[in-house]
Amino acid sequence: MLHGNIAADSAIVKFSAVEEAAWTFSGAAKVYDSQDDAWHAILKDEITAGDVVVIRYEGPKGSPGMPHMETFMAAVLGKGLGTKIALVSDGRFSGATGGLAIGHACPEAFEGGNIALLQNGDIIHIDIENRRLTVDVDEKEFARRRESWKPIHKPASGWLALYRKNTTGAHRGATVYWD
């Protein structure tokens, strides 16, 4: 589990899937509001070594349902960038995901977590050994950005709309059965 000003509650990384040389990583953010947008960007070579890709609005409420970020990470690994870029998301990963992939960032973007306020070019720092996930943005700047923030509402009807309304954050299991 990682903590810091991007994911105040928590974020998850499968550190055994990350080469130890990449346990400390810093880079400029490239921010996307969906996995599809990030996937298209990597296929067009708009994402390069040294970038920290942020995919937000893929959490339990934002998507809703918290889909896997497997499509994007498969493209990252296929391009040989598994240790050369990092991914930070409020979405989730399977146990088979490789590369520097951090998911379950909480609070998620849809709920106004700081991941929603990240901008292209913000410098993000990952320190797996010390369990830290931070960005060089102070609280005053986050407060300024929050003034104009509005959540992105992806379509949801039926059960998914009910799930979005009633689910907990990923750090509490993304469940509707929480006391």
N, CA and C atoms as an extended XYZ file, in Angstrom:
537
Properties=species:S:1:pos:R:3:atomname:S:1:resname:S:1:resid:I:1 pbc="F F F"
N         0.843       -1.186        0.000 N   MET     1
C         0.000        0.000        0.000 CA  MET     1
C         0.879        1.237        0.000 C   MET     1
N         0.459        2.202       -0.790 N   LEU     2
C         1.156        3.478       -0.862 CA  LEU     2
C         0.230        4.574       -0.341 C   LEU     2
N         0.823        5.621        0.197 N   HIS     3
C         0.064        6.770        0.689 CA  HIS     3
C         0.787        8.041        0.266 C   HIS     3
N         0.055        9.125        0.226 N   GLY     4
C         0.635       10.421       -0.102 CA  GLY     4
C        -0.450       11.353       -0.582 C   GLY     4
N        -0.067       12.489       -1.134 N   ASN     5
C        -1.066       13.496       -1.469 CA  ASN     5
C        -1.827       13.212       -2.762 C   ASN     5
N        -1.504       12.138       -3.469 N   ILE     6
C        -2.333       11.718       -4.605 CA  ILE     6
C        -3.429       10.787       -4.121 C   ILE     6
N        -3.093        9.903       -3.207 N   ALA     7
C        -4.024        8.903       -2.689 CA  ALA     7
C        -3.962        8.932       -1.167 C   ALA     7
N        -4.694        9.859       -0.574 N   ALA     8
C        -4.637       10.056        0.870 CA  ALA     8
C        -5.079        8.814        1.642 C   ALA     8
N        -6.071        8.081        1.116 N   ASP     9
C        -6.513        6.859        1.792 CA  ASP     9
C        -5.559        5.710        1.502 C   ASP     9
N        -5.263        5.475        0.228 N   SER    10
C        -4.319        4.426       -0.141 CA  SER    10
C        -4.286        4.257       -1.651 C   SER    10
N        -3.266        3.546       -2.100 N   ALA    11
C        -3.141        3.061       -3.471 CA  ALA    11
C        -2.403        1.724       -3.356 C   ALA    11
N        -2.551        0.886       -4.358 N   ILE    12
C        -1.980       -0.459       -4.311 CA  ILE    12
C        -0.991       -0.641       -5.457 C   ILE    12
N         0.143       -1.264       -5.153 N   VAL    13
C         1.100       -1.674       -6.173 CA  VAL    13
C         1.515       -3.102       -5.872 C   VAL    13
N         1.594       -3.916       -6.897 N   LYS    14
C         2.107       -5.282       -6.752 CA  LYS    14
C         3.617       -5.183       -6.941 C   LYS    14
N         4.326       -4.909       -5.848 N   PHE    15
C         5.749       -4.605       -5.967 CA  PHE    15
C         6.559       -5.780       -6.490 C   PHE    15
N         6.077       -7.000       -6.320 N   SER    16
C         6.820       -8.154       -6.825 CA  SER    16
C         6.819       -8.205       -8.355 C   SER    16
N         5.926       -7.444       -8.990 N   ALA    17
C         5.876       -7.384      -10.456 CA  ALA    17
C         6.693       -6.220      -11.008 C   ALA    17
N         7.307       -5.448      -10.113 N   VAL    18
C         8.082       -4.279      -10.519 CA  VAL    18
C         9.562       -4.572      -10.276 C   VAL    18
N        10.369       -4.417      -11.309 N   GLU    19
C        11.803       -4.594      -11.132 CA  GLU    19
C        12.304       -3.602      -10.088 C   GLU    19
N        13.172       -4.061       -9.206 N   GLU    20
C        13.629       -3.233       -8.095 CA  GLU    20
C        14.240       -1.902       -8.557 C   GLU    20
N        14.817       -1.875       -9.725 N   ALA    21
C        15.385       -0.635      -10.253 CA  ALA    21
C        14.321        0.440      -10.467 C   ALA    21
N        13.068        0.035      -10.597 N   ALA    22
C        11.975        0.989      -10.825 CA  ALA    22
C        11.184        1.275       -9.554 C   ALA    22
N        11.637        0.813       -8.407 N   TRP    23
C        10.914        1.061       -7.162 CA  TRP    23
C        10.890        2.536       -6.789 C   TRP    23
N        11.827        3.297       -7.296 N   THR    24
C        11.824        4.743       -7.134 CA  THR    24
C        11.715        5.327       -8.538 C   THR    24
N        10.683        6.119       -8.757 N   PHE    25
C        10.407        6.629      -10.103 CA  PHE    25
C         9.786        8.003       -9.977 C   PHE    25
N        10.250        8.933      -10.762 N   SER    26
C         9.663       10.278      -10.826 CA  SER    26
C         9.526       10.677      -12.281 C   SER    26
N         8.452       11.402      -12.568 N   GLY    27
C         8.258       11.866      -13.931 CA  GLY    27
C         7.079       12.800      -14.039 C   GLY    27
N         6.971       13.411      -15.207 N   ALA    28
C         5.872       14.335      -15.489 CA  ALA    28
C         4.599       13.552      -15.796 C   ALA    28
N         3.489       14.039      -15.269 N   ALA    29
C         2.187       13.394      -15.471 CA  ALA    29
C         1.680       13.615      -16.885 C   ALA    29
N         1.097       12.561      -17.431 N   LYS    30
C         0.266       12.638      -18.639 CA  LYS    30
C        -1.083       12.098      -18.202 C   LYS    30
N        -2.086       12.964      -18.204 N   VAL    31
C        -3.362       12.674      -17.555 CA  VAL    31
C        -4.436       12.336      -18.589 C   VAL    31
N        -5.168       11.241      -18.315 N   TYR    32
C        -6.261       10.780      -19.179 CA  TYR    32
C        -7.466       10.457      -18.305 C   TYR    32
N        -8.650       10.749      -18.824 N   ASP    33
C        -9.885       10.507      -18.081 CA  ASP    33
C       -10.530        9.170      -18.408 C   ASP    33
N        -9.838        8.328      -19.164 N   SER    34
C       -10.313        6.966      -19.426 CA  SER    34
C        -9.145        6.108      -19.894 C   SER    34
N        -9.273        4.817      -19.702 N   GLN    35
C        -8.269        3.892      -20.190 CA  GLN    35
C        -8.181        3.945      -21.717 C   GLN    35
N        -9.324        4.074      -22.379 N   ASP    36
C        -9.327        4.123      -23.839 CA  ASP    36
C        -8.487        5.281      -24.373 C   ASP    36
N        -8.617        6.456      -23.750 N   ASP    37
C        -7.832        7.610      -24.198 CA  ASP    37
C        -6.335        7.355      -24.034 C   ASP    37
N        -5.939        6.767      -22.915 N   ALA    38
C        -4.526        6.462      -22.679 CA  ALA    38
C        -4.033        5.391      -23.646 C   ALA    38
N        -4.866        4.405      -23.926 N   TRP    39
C        -4.498        3.324      -24.833 CA  TRP    39
C        -4.235        3.879      -26.234 C   TRP    39
N        -5.116        4.751      -26.708 N   HIS    40
C        -4.910        5.367      -28.021 CA  HIS    40
C        -3.624        6.200      -28.032 C   HIS    40
N        -3.341        6.890      -26.930 N   ALA    41
C        -2.139        7.725      -26.855 CA  ALA    41
C        -0.866        6.883      -26.918 C   ALA    41
N        -0.845        5.752      -26.235 N   ILE    42
C         0.375        4.934      -26.274 CA  ILE    42
C         0.555        4.288      -27.642 C   ILE    42
N        -0.538        3.934      -28.289 N   LEU    43
C        -0.427        3.362      -29.632 CA  LEU    43
C         0.109        4.380      -30.638 C   LEU    43
N        -0.146        5.672      -30.385 N   LYS    44
C         0.342        6.744      -31.262 CA  LYS    44
C         1.720        7.258      -30.819 C   LYS    44
N         2.340        6.572      -29.843 N   ASP    45
C         3.649        6.961      -29.307 CA  ASP    45
C         3.644        8.347      -28.674 C   ASP    45
N         2.511        8.766      -28.129 N   GLU    46
C         2.428       10.042      -27.410 CA  GLU    46
C         2.886        9.898      -25.962 C   GLU    46
N         3.048        8.668      -25.505 N   ILE    47
C         3.549        8.364      -24.166 CA  ILE    47
C         4.938        7.789      -24.346 C   ILE    47
N         5.907        8.358      -23.634 N   THR    48
C         7.294        7.953      -23.821 CA  THR    48
C         7.968        7.666      -22.483 C   THR    48
N         9.157        7.094      -22.562 N   ALA    49
C         9.927        6.766      -21.364 CA  ALA    49
C        10.041        7.991      -20.464 C   ALA    49
N         9.851        7.781      -19.170 N   GLY    50
C         9.924        8.848      -18.178 CA  GLY    50
C         8.587        9.419      -17.774 C   GLY    50
N         7.531        9.124      -18.530 N   ASP    51
C         6.196        9.643      -18.207 CA  ASP    51
C         5.562        8.874      -17.055 C   ASP    51
N         4.740        9.574      -16.292 N   VAL    52
C         3.856        8.938      -15.322 CA  VAL    52
C         2.442        9.139      -15.865 C   VAL    52
N         1.847        8.074      -16.350 N   VAL    53
C         0.512        8.124      -16.929 CA  VAL    53
C        -0.510        8.048      -15.797 C   VAL    53
N        -1.451        8.959      -15.815 N   VAL    54
C        -2.540        8.964      -14.839 CA  VAL    54
C        -3.822        8.647      -15.602 C   VAL    54
N        -4.456        7.537      -15.226 N   ILE    55
C        -5.763        7.182      -15.791 CA  ILE    55
C        -6.768        7.265      -14.651 C   ILE    55
N        -7.669        8.214      -14.767 N   ARG    56
C        -8.626        8.445      -13.679 CA  ARG    56
C       -10.057        8.268      -14.186 C   ARG    56
N       -11.004        8.344      -13.254 N   TYR    57
C       -12.424        8.109      -13.516 CA  TYR    57
C       -12.673        6.662      -13.955 C   TYR    57
N       -11.851        5.740      -13.440 N   GLU    58
C       -12.034        4.314      -13.690 CA  GLU    58
C       -12.240        3.556      -12.381 C   GLU    58
N       -12.501        4.280      -11.291 N   GLY    59
C       -12.726        3.669       -9.989 CA  GLY    59
C       -14.125        3.097       -9.867 C   GLY    59
N       -14.484        2.606       -8.665 N   PRO    60
C       -15.792        1.981       -8.465 CA  PRO    60
C       -16.962        2.878       -8.870 C   PRO    60
N       -16.896        4.148       -8.543 N   LYS    61
C       -17.986        5.066       -8.881 CA  LYS    61
C       -17.779        5.731      -10.235 C   LYS    61
N       -16.568        6.011      -10.588 N   GLY    62
C       -16.273        6.771      -11.791 CA  GLY    62
C       -16.589        6.063      -13.079 C   GLY    62
N       -16.362        4.760      -13.142 N   SER    63
C       -16.525        4.081      -14.421 CA  SER    63
C       -17.962        3.699      -14.739 C   SER    63
N       -18.852        3.315      -13.920 N   PRO    64
C       -18.660        2.648      -12.627 CA  PRO    64
C       -18.341        1.166      -12.801 C   PRO    64
N       -17.830        0.600      -11.735 N   GLY    65
C       -17.561       -0.819      -11.697 CA  GLY    65
C       -16.091       -1.167      -11.597 C   GLY    65
N       -15.205       -0.193      -11.778 N   MET    66
C       -13.774       -0.382      -11.584 CA  MET    66
C       -13.172       -1.429      -12.529 C   MET    66
N       -13.123       -1.120      -13.822 N   PRO    67
C       -12.584       -2.088      -14.789 CA  PRO    67
C       -11.071       -2.265      -14.647 C   PRO    67
N       -10.586       -3.374      -15.197 N   HIS    68
C        -9.143       -3.635      -15.254 CA  HIS    68
C        -8.474       -2.629      -16.168 C   HIS    68
N        -7.245       -2.295      -15.869 N   MET    69
C        -6.437       -1.437      -16.730 CA  MET    69
C        -5.512       -2.302      -17.597 C   MET    69
N        -5.942       -3.526      -17.870 N   GLU    70
C        -5.119       -4.498      -18.588 CA  GLU    70
C        -4.813       -4.093      -20.022 C   GLU    70
N        -5.758       -3.494      -20.724 N   THR    71
C        -5.528       -3.127      -22.116 CA  THR    71
C        -4.359       -2.162      -22.222 C   THR    71
N        -4.350       -1.154      -21.366 N   PHE    72
C        -3.277       -0.180      -21.393 CA  PHE    72
C        -1.946       -0.817      -21.012 C   PHE    72
N        -1.925       -1.579      -19.920 N   MET    73
C        -0.664       -2.170      -19.472 CA  MET    73
C        -0.133       -3.183      -20.474 C   MET    73
N        -0.995       -3.884      -21.180 N   ALA    74
C        -0.534       -4.808      -22.221 CA  ALA    74
C         0.211       -4.038      -23.314 C   ALA    74
N        -0.300       -2.872      -23.685 N   ALA    75
C         0.375       -2.041      -24.689 CA  ALA    75
C         1.704       -1.524      -24.160 C   ALA    75
N         1.753       -1.139      -22.886 N   VAL    76
C         2.992       -0.666      -22.265 CA  VAL    76
C         4.050       -1.759      -22.328 C   VAL    76
N         3.682       -2.963      -21.897 N   LEU    77
C         4.630       -4.068      -21.884 CA  LEU    77
C         5.025       -4.469      -23.299 C   LEU    77
N         4.073       -4.453      -24.220 N   GLY    78
C         4.358       -4.793      -25.609 CA  GLY    78
C         5.346       -3.835      -26.263 C   GLY    78
N         5.358       -2.587      -25.800 N   LYS    79
C         6.301       -1.596      -26.338 CA  LYS    79
C         7.619       -1.577      -25.569 C   LYS    79
N         7.760       -2.494      -24.593 N   GLY    80
C         9.001       -2.568      -23.825 CA  GLY    80
C         9.182       -1.441      -22.833 C   GLY    80
N         8.078       -0.847      -22.367 N   LEU    81
C         8.146        0.299      -21.460 CA  LEU    81
C         7.784       -0.047      -20.014 C   LEU    81
N         7.761       -1.324      -19.661 N   GLY    82
C         7.309       -1.758      -18.337 CA  GLY    82
C         8.014       -1.110      -17.169 C   GLY    82
N         9.295       -0.793      -17.291 N   THR    83
C        10.029       -0.120      -16.208 CA  THR    83
C        10.379        1.312      -16.579 C   THR    83
N         9.953        1.755      -17.751 N   LYS    84
C        10.338        3.084      -18.235 CA  LYS    84
C         9.237        4.117      -18.088 C   LYS    84
N         8.012        3.663      -17.850 N   ILE    85
C         6.907        4.568      -17.508 CA  ILE    85
C         6.220        4.009      -16.277 C   ILE    85
N         5.421        4.835      -15.634 N   ALA    86
C         4.620        4.388      -14.498 CA  ALA    86
C         3.164        4.701      -14.804 C   ALA    86
N         2.286        3.937      -14.213 N   LEU    87
C         0.852        4.181      -14.327 CA  LEU    87
C         0.279        4.353      -12.934 C   LEU    87
N        -0.498        5.417      -12.749 N   VAL    88
C        -1.237        5.663      -11.514 CA  VAL    88
C        -2.701        5.772      -11.903 C   VAL    88
N        -3.552        4.986      -11.249 N   SER    89
C        -4.963        4.957      -11.622 CA  SER    89
C        -5.845        4.724      -10.404 C   SER    89
N        -7.111        5.134      -10.537 N   ASP    90
C        -8.104        4.736       -9.541 CA  ASP    90
C        -8.827        3.472       -9.998 C   ASP    90
N        -8.406        2.920      -11.139 N   GLY    91
C        -8.904        1.626      -11.616 CA  GLY    91
C        -8.158        0.490      -10.943 C   GLY    91
N        -8.361       -0.722      -11.459 N   ARG    92
C        -7.751       -1.888      -10.817 CA  ARG    92
C        -6.935       -2.703      -11.800 C   ARG    92
N        -6.176       -3.638      -11.254 N   PHE    93
C        -5.327       -4.532      -12.019 CA  PHE    93
C        -5.561       -5.954      -11.560 C   PHE    93
N        -5.247       -6.902      -12.422 N   SER    94
C        -5.329       -8.303      -12.028 CA  SER    94
C        -4.020       -8.707      -11.375 C   SER    94
N        -3.981       -9.886      -10.825 N   GLY    95
C        -2.766      -10.400      -10.213 CA  GLY    95
C        -1.678      -10.685      -11.213 C   GLY    95
N        -2.002      -10.719      -12.496 N   ALA    96
C        -1.019      -11.030      -13.532 CA  ALA    96
C        -0.407       -9.781      -14.156 C   ALA    96
N        -0.809       -8.596      -13.712 N   THR    97
C        -0.307       -7.358      -14.311 CA  THR    97
C         1.180       -7.200      -14.020 C   THR    97
N         1.931       -6.833      -15.041 N   GLY    98
C         3.344       -6.547      -14.868 CA  GLY    98
C         3.597       -5.074      -15.073 C   GLY    98
N         4.802       -4.645      -14.729 N   GLY    99
C         5.173       -3.251      -14.906 CA  GLY    99
C         4.852       -2.408      -13.692 C   GLY    99
N         5.231       -1.153      -13.756 N   LEU   100
C         5.036       -0.218      -12.647 CA  LEU   100
C         3.622        0.340      -12.702 C   LEU   100
N         2.682       -0.454      -12.202 N   ALA   101
C         1.255       -0.135      -12.253 CA  ALA   101
C         0.716        0.043      -10.838 C   ALA   101
N         0.207        1.230      -10.564 N   ILE   102
C        -0.367        1.548       -9.253 CA  ILE   102
C        -1.848        1.803       -9.463 C   ILE   102
N        -2.683        1.088       -8.743 N   GLY   103
C        -4.120        1.222       -8.890 CA  GLY   103
C        -4.821        1.469       -7.572 C   GLY   103
N        -6.146        1.467       -7.634 N   HIS   104
C        -6.989        1.624       -6.449 CA  HIS   104
C        -6.718        2.940       -5.724 C   HIS   104
N        -6.261        3.980       -6.435 N   ALA   105
C        -5.987        5.262       -5.782 CA  ALA   105
C        -7.274        5.799       -5.164 C   ALA   105
N        -7.225        6.044       -3.865 N   CYS   106
C        -8.402        6.486       -3.112 CA  CYS   106
C        -8.074        7.728       -2.298 C   CYS   106
N        -8.996        8.673       -2.206 N   PRO   107
C       -10.283        8.705       -2.867 CA  PRO   107
C       -10.124        8.834       -4.381 C   PRO   107
N       -11.072        8.210       -5.077 N   GLU   108
C       -11.014        8.197       -6.538 CA  GLU   108
C       -11.401        9.563       -7.110 C   GLU   108
N       -11.143        9.740       -8.393 N   ALA   109
C       -11.399       11.021       -9.060 CA  ALA   109
C       -12.872       11.422       -8.977 C   ALA   109
N       -13.774       10.474       -9.173 N   PHE   110
C       -15.208       10.786       -9.165 CA  PHE   110
C       -15.644       11.398       -7.835 C   PHE   110
N       -14.980       11.011       -6.752 N   GLU   111
C       -15.309       11.528       -5.424 CA  GLU   111
C       -14.518       12.788       -5.078 C   GLU   111
N       -13.728       13.288       -6.018 N   GLY   112
C       -12.972       14.509       -5.772 CA  GLY   112
C       -11.619       14.288       -5.130 C   GLY   112
N       -11.123       13.059       -5.154 N   GLY   113
C        -9.774       12.808       -4.655 CA  GLY   113
C        -8.762       13.625       -5.440 C   GLY   113
N        -7.603       13.821       -4.873 N   ASN   114
C        -6.595       14.661       -5.535 CA  ASN   114
C        -6.183       14.143       -6.901 C   ASN   114
N        -6.394       12.856       -7.173 N   ILE   115
C        -6.094       12.342       -8.512 CA  ILE   115
C        -6.912       13.084       -9.573 C   ILE   115
N        -8.086       13.579       -9.196 N   ALA   116
C        -8.943       14.340      -10.122 CA  ALA   116
C        -8.354       15.707      -10.448 C   ALA   116
N        -7.455       16.192       -9.619 N   LEU   117
C        -6.921       17.546       -9.760 CA  LEU   117
C        -5.548       17.579      -10.410 C   LEU   117
N        -5.005       16.393      -10.729 N   LEU   118
C        -3.696       16.351      -11.372 CA  LEU   118
C        -3.782       16.933      -12.779 C   LEU   118
N        -2.698       17.559      -13.203 N   GLN   119
C        -2.632       18.166      -14.534 CA  GLN   119
C        -1.398       17.665      -15.267 C   GLN   119
N        -1.465       17.694      -16.597 N   ASN   120
C        -0.302       17.332      -17.399 CA  ASN   120
C         0.897       18.155      -16.950 C   ASN   120
N         2.018       17.472      -16.778 N   GLY   121
C         3.250       18.146      -16.382 CA  GLY   121
C         3.529       18.151      -14.897 C   GLY   121
N         2.525       17.899      -14.042 N   ASP   122
C         2.794       17.785      -12.605 CA  ASP   122
C         3.836       16.690      -12.393 C   ASP   122
N         4.776       16.911      -11.493 N   ILE   123
C         5.829       15.925      -11.239 CA  ILE   123
C         5.375       14.976      -10.122 C   ILE   123
N         5.288       13.695      -10.497 N   ILE   124
C         4.833       12.641       -9.590 CA  ILE   124
C         6.034       11.813       -9.146 C   ILE   124
N         6.044       11.458       -7.853 N   HIS   125
C         7.119       10.657       -7.270 CA  HIS   125
C         6.537        9.365       -6.706 C   HIS   125
N         7.168        8.261       -7.049 N   ILE   126
C         6.786        6.945       -6.543 CA  ILE   126
C         7.980        6.389       -5.785 C   ILE   126
N         7.748        5.975       -4.554 N   ASP   127
C         8.794        5.373       -3.730 CA  ASP   127
C         8.191        4.139       -3.077 C   ASP   127
N         8.352        3.003       -3.739 N   ILE   128
C         7.708        1.776       -3.273 CA  ILE   128
C         8.268        1.331       -1.927 C   ILE   128
N         9.569        1.391       -1.759 N   GLU   129
C        10.167        0.927       -0.504 CA  GLU   129
C         9.636        1.708        0.692 C   GLU   129
N         9.449        3.012        0.536 N   ASN   130
C         8.938        3.848        1.629 CA  ASN   130
C         7.431        4.049        1.569 C   ASN   130
N         6.767        3.351        0.644 N   ARG   131
C         5.298        3.337        0.526 CA  ARG   131
C         4.711        4.719        0.272 C   ARG   131
N         5.335        5.497       -0.638 N   ARG   132
C         4.908        6.865       -0.892 CA  ARG   132
C         4.497        7.058       -2.342 C   ARG   132
N         3.435        7.845       -2.545 N   LEU   133
C         2.942        8.256       -3.858 CA  LEU   133
C         2.560        9.727       -3.736 C   LEU   133
N         3.410       10.597       -4.280 N   THR   134
C         3.211       12.031       -4.075 CA  THR   134
C         3.366       12.797       -5.385 C   THR   134
N         2.885       14.015       -5.365 N   VAL   135
C         3.017       14.929       -6.494 CA  VAL   135
C         3.480       16.273       -5.938 C   VAL   135
N         4.276       16.991       -6.728 N   ASP   136
C         4.785       18.301       -6.314 CA  ASP   136
C         3.711       19.375       -6.497 C   ASP   136
N         2.616       19.214       -5.765 N   VAL   137
C         1.528       20.200       -5.743 CA  VAL   137
C         1.173       20.391       -4.274 C   VAL   137
N         1.192       21.638       -3.798 N   ASP   138
C         0.880       21.870       -2.387 CA  ASP   138
C        -0.637       22.009       -2.173 C   ASP   138
N        -1.029       22.006       -0.930 N   GLU   139
C        -2.459       22.043       -0.583 CA  GLU   139
C        -3.136       23.323       -1.066 C   GLU   139
N        -2.414       24.421       -1.064 N   LYS   140
C        -2.990       25.682       -1.545 CA  LYS   140
C        -3.340       25.573       -3.033 C   LYS   140
N        -2.453       24.961       -3.819 N   GLU   141
C        -2.712       24.785       -5.247 CA  GLU   141
C        -3.839       23.783       -5.479 C   GLU   141
N        -3.863       22.700       -4.685 N   PHE   142
C        -4.980       21.755       -4.795 CA  PHE   142
C        -6.304       22.475       -4.510 C   PHE   142
N        -6.341       23.322       -3.497 N   ALA   143
C        -7.562       24.067       -3.161 CA  ALA   143
C        -7.976       24.971       -4.324 C   ALA   143
N        -7.012       25.617       -4.968 N   ARG   144
C        -7.316       26.481       -6.113 CA  ARG   144
C        -7.907       25.661       -7.264 C   ARG   144
N        -7.306       24.512       -7.543 N   ARG   145
C        -7.796       23.652       -8.622 CA  ARG   145
C        -9.182       23.091       -8.303 C   ARG   145
N        -9.417       22.800       -7.033 N   ARG   146
C       -10.704       22.215       -6.632 CA  ARG   146
C       -11.867       23.177       -6.880 C   ARG   146
N       -11.609       24.476       -6.846 N   GLU   147
C       -12.664       25.469       -7.058 CA  GLU   147
C       -13.350       25.313       -8.414 C   GLU   147
N       -12.625       24.872       -9.432 N   SER   148
C       -13.224       24.743      -10.760 CA  SER   148
C       -13.465       23.283      -11.173 C   SER   148
N       -13.217       22.338      -10.265 N   TRP   149
C       -13.366       20.919      -10.584 CA  TRP   149
C       -14.834       20.506      -10.623 C   TRP   149
N       -15.159       19.675      -11.602 N   LYS   150
C       -16.474       19.033      -11.695 CA  LYS   150
C       -16.214       17.591      -12.100 C   LYS   150
N       -16.882       16.641      -11.454 N   PRO   151
C       -16.637       15.234      -11.818 CA  PRO   151
C       -17.134       14.931      -13.230 C   PRO   151
N       -16.481       13.987      -13.843 N   ILE   152
C       -16.919       13.483      -15.141 CA  ILE   152
C       -17.896       12.349      -14.868 C   ILE   152
N       -19.078       12.424      -15.471 N   HIS   153
C       -20.100       11.393      -15.288 CA  HIS   153
C       -20.148       10.504      -16.519 C   HIS   153
N       -19.631        9.285      -16.382 N   LYS   154
C       -19.736        8.309      -17.461 CA  LYS   154
C       -21.121        7.685      -17.376 C   LYS   154
N       -21.713        7.308      -18.485 N   PRO   155
C       -23.078        6.770      -18.470 CA  PRO   155
C       -23.195        5.538      -17.576 C   PRO   155
N       -24.287        5.486      -16.849 N   ALA   156
C       -24.609        4.319      -16.013 CA  ALA   156
C       -26.111        4.281      -15.806 C   ALA   156
N       -26.686        3.116      -16.004 N   SER   157
C       -28.116        2.939      -15.742 CA  SER   157
C       -28.308        1.600      -15.053 C   SER   157
N       -29.514        1.378      -14.574 N   GLY   158
C       -29.832        0.107      -13.933 CA  GLY   158
C       -28.937       -0.193      -12.748 C   GLY   158
N       -28.436       -1.437      -12.715 N   TRP   159
C       -27.619       -1.880      -11.585 CA  TRP   159
C       -26.347       -1.054      -11.437 C   TRP   159
N       -25.751       -0.662      -12.539 N   LEU   160
C       -24.519        0.124      -12.433 CA  LEU   160
C       -24.777        1.503      -11.815 C   LEU   160
N       -25.920        2.093      -12.104 N   ALA   161
C       -26.267        3.375      -11.484 CA  ALA   161
C       -26.475        3.194       -9.982 C   ALA   161
N       -27.136        2.109       -9.598 N   LEU   162
C       -27.321        1.814       -8.170 CA  LEU   162
C       -25.981        1.539       -7.495 C   LEU   162
N       -25.121        0.804       -8.184 N   TYR   163
C       -23.794        0.514       -7.639 CA  TYR   163
C       -23.025        1.812       -7.415 C   TYR   163
N       -23.005        2.685       -8.417 N   ARG   164
C       -22.301        3.971       -8.279 CA  ARG   164
C       -22.812        4.744       -7.066 C   ARG   164
N       -24.102        4.752       -6.882 N   LYS   165
C       -24.707        5.521       -5.795 CA  LYS   165
C       -24.369        4.947       -4.422 C   LYS   165
N       -24.205        3.620       -4.330 N   ASN   166
C       -24.106        2.970       -3.022 CA  ASN   166
C       -22.762        2.343       -2.675 C   ASN   166
N       -21.836        2.266       -3.611 N   THR   167
C       -20.592        1.561       -3.331 CA  THR   167
C       -19.640        2.371       -2.451 C   THR   167
N       -18.776        1.644       -1.794 N   THR   168
C       -17.693        2.266       -1.032 CA  THR   168
C       -16.502        2.468       -1.960 C   THR   168
N       -15.490        3.158       -1.472 N   GLY   169
C       -14.254        3.305       -2.227 CA  GLY   169
C       -13.493        1.994       -2.260 C   GLY   169
N       -12.507        1.917       -3.155 N   ALA   170
C       -11.719        0.691       -3.306 CA  ALA   170
C       -11.004        0.317       -2.008 C   ALA   170
N       -10.575        1.293       -1.219 N   HIS   171
C        -9.870        0.992        0.030 CA  HIS   171
C       -10.775        0.311        1.052 C   HIS   171
N       -12.084        0.345        0.810 N   ARG   172
C       -13.036       -0.353        1.684 CA  ARG   172
C       -13.725       -1.488        0.938 C   ARG   172
N       -13.133       -1.942       -0.158 N   GLY   173
C       -13.626       -3.126       -0.844 CA  GLY   173
C       -14.527       -2.888       -2.037 C   GLY   173
N       -14.857       -1.639       -2.364 N   ALA   174
C       -15.757       -1.333       -3.489 CA  ALA   174
C       -17.017       -2.183       -3.403 C   ALA   174
N       -17.626       -2.152       -2.243 N   THR   175
C       -18.795       -2.986       -1.985 CA  THR   175
C       -19.985       -2.146       -1.534 C   THR   175
N       -21.181       -2.690       -1.761 N   VAL   176
C       -22.389       -2.031       -1.263 CA  VAL   176
C       -22.788       -2.600        0.094 C   VAL   176
N       -22.023       -3.566        0.577 N   TYR   177
C       -22.323       -4.232        1.858 CA  TYR   177
C       -21.318       -3.806        2.914 C   TYR   177
N       -21.354       -2.550        3.304 N   TRP   178
C       -20.400       -2.050        4.283 CA  TRP   178
C       -21.157       -1.436        5.459 C   TRP   178
N       -20.779       -1.810        6.639 N   ASP   179
C       -21.400       -1.230        7.849 CA  ASP   179
C       -20.497       -0.160        8.430 C   ASP   179
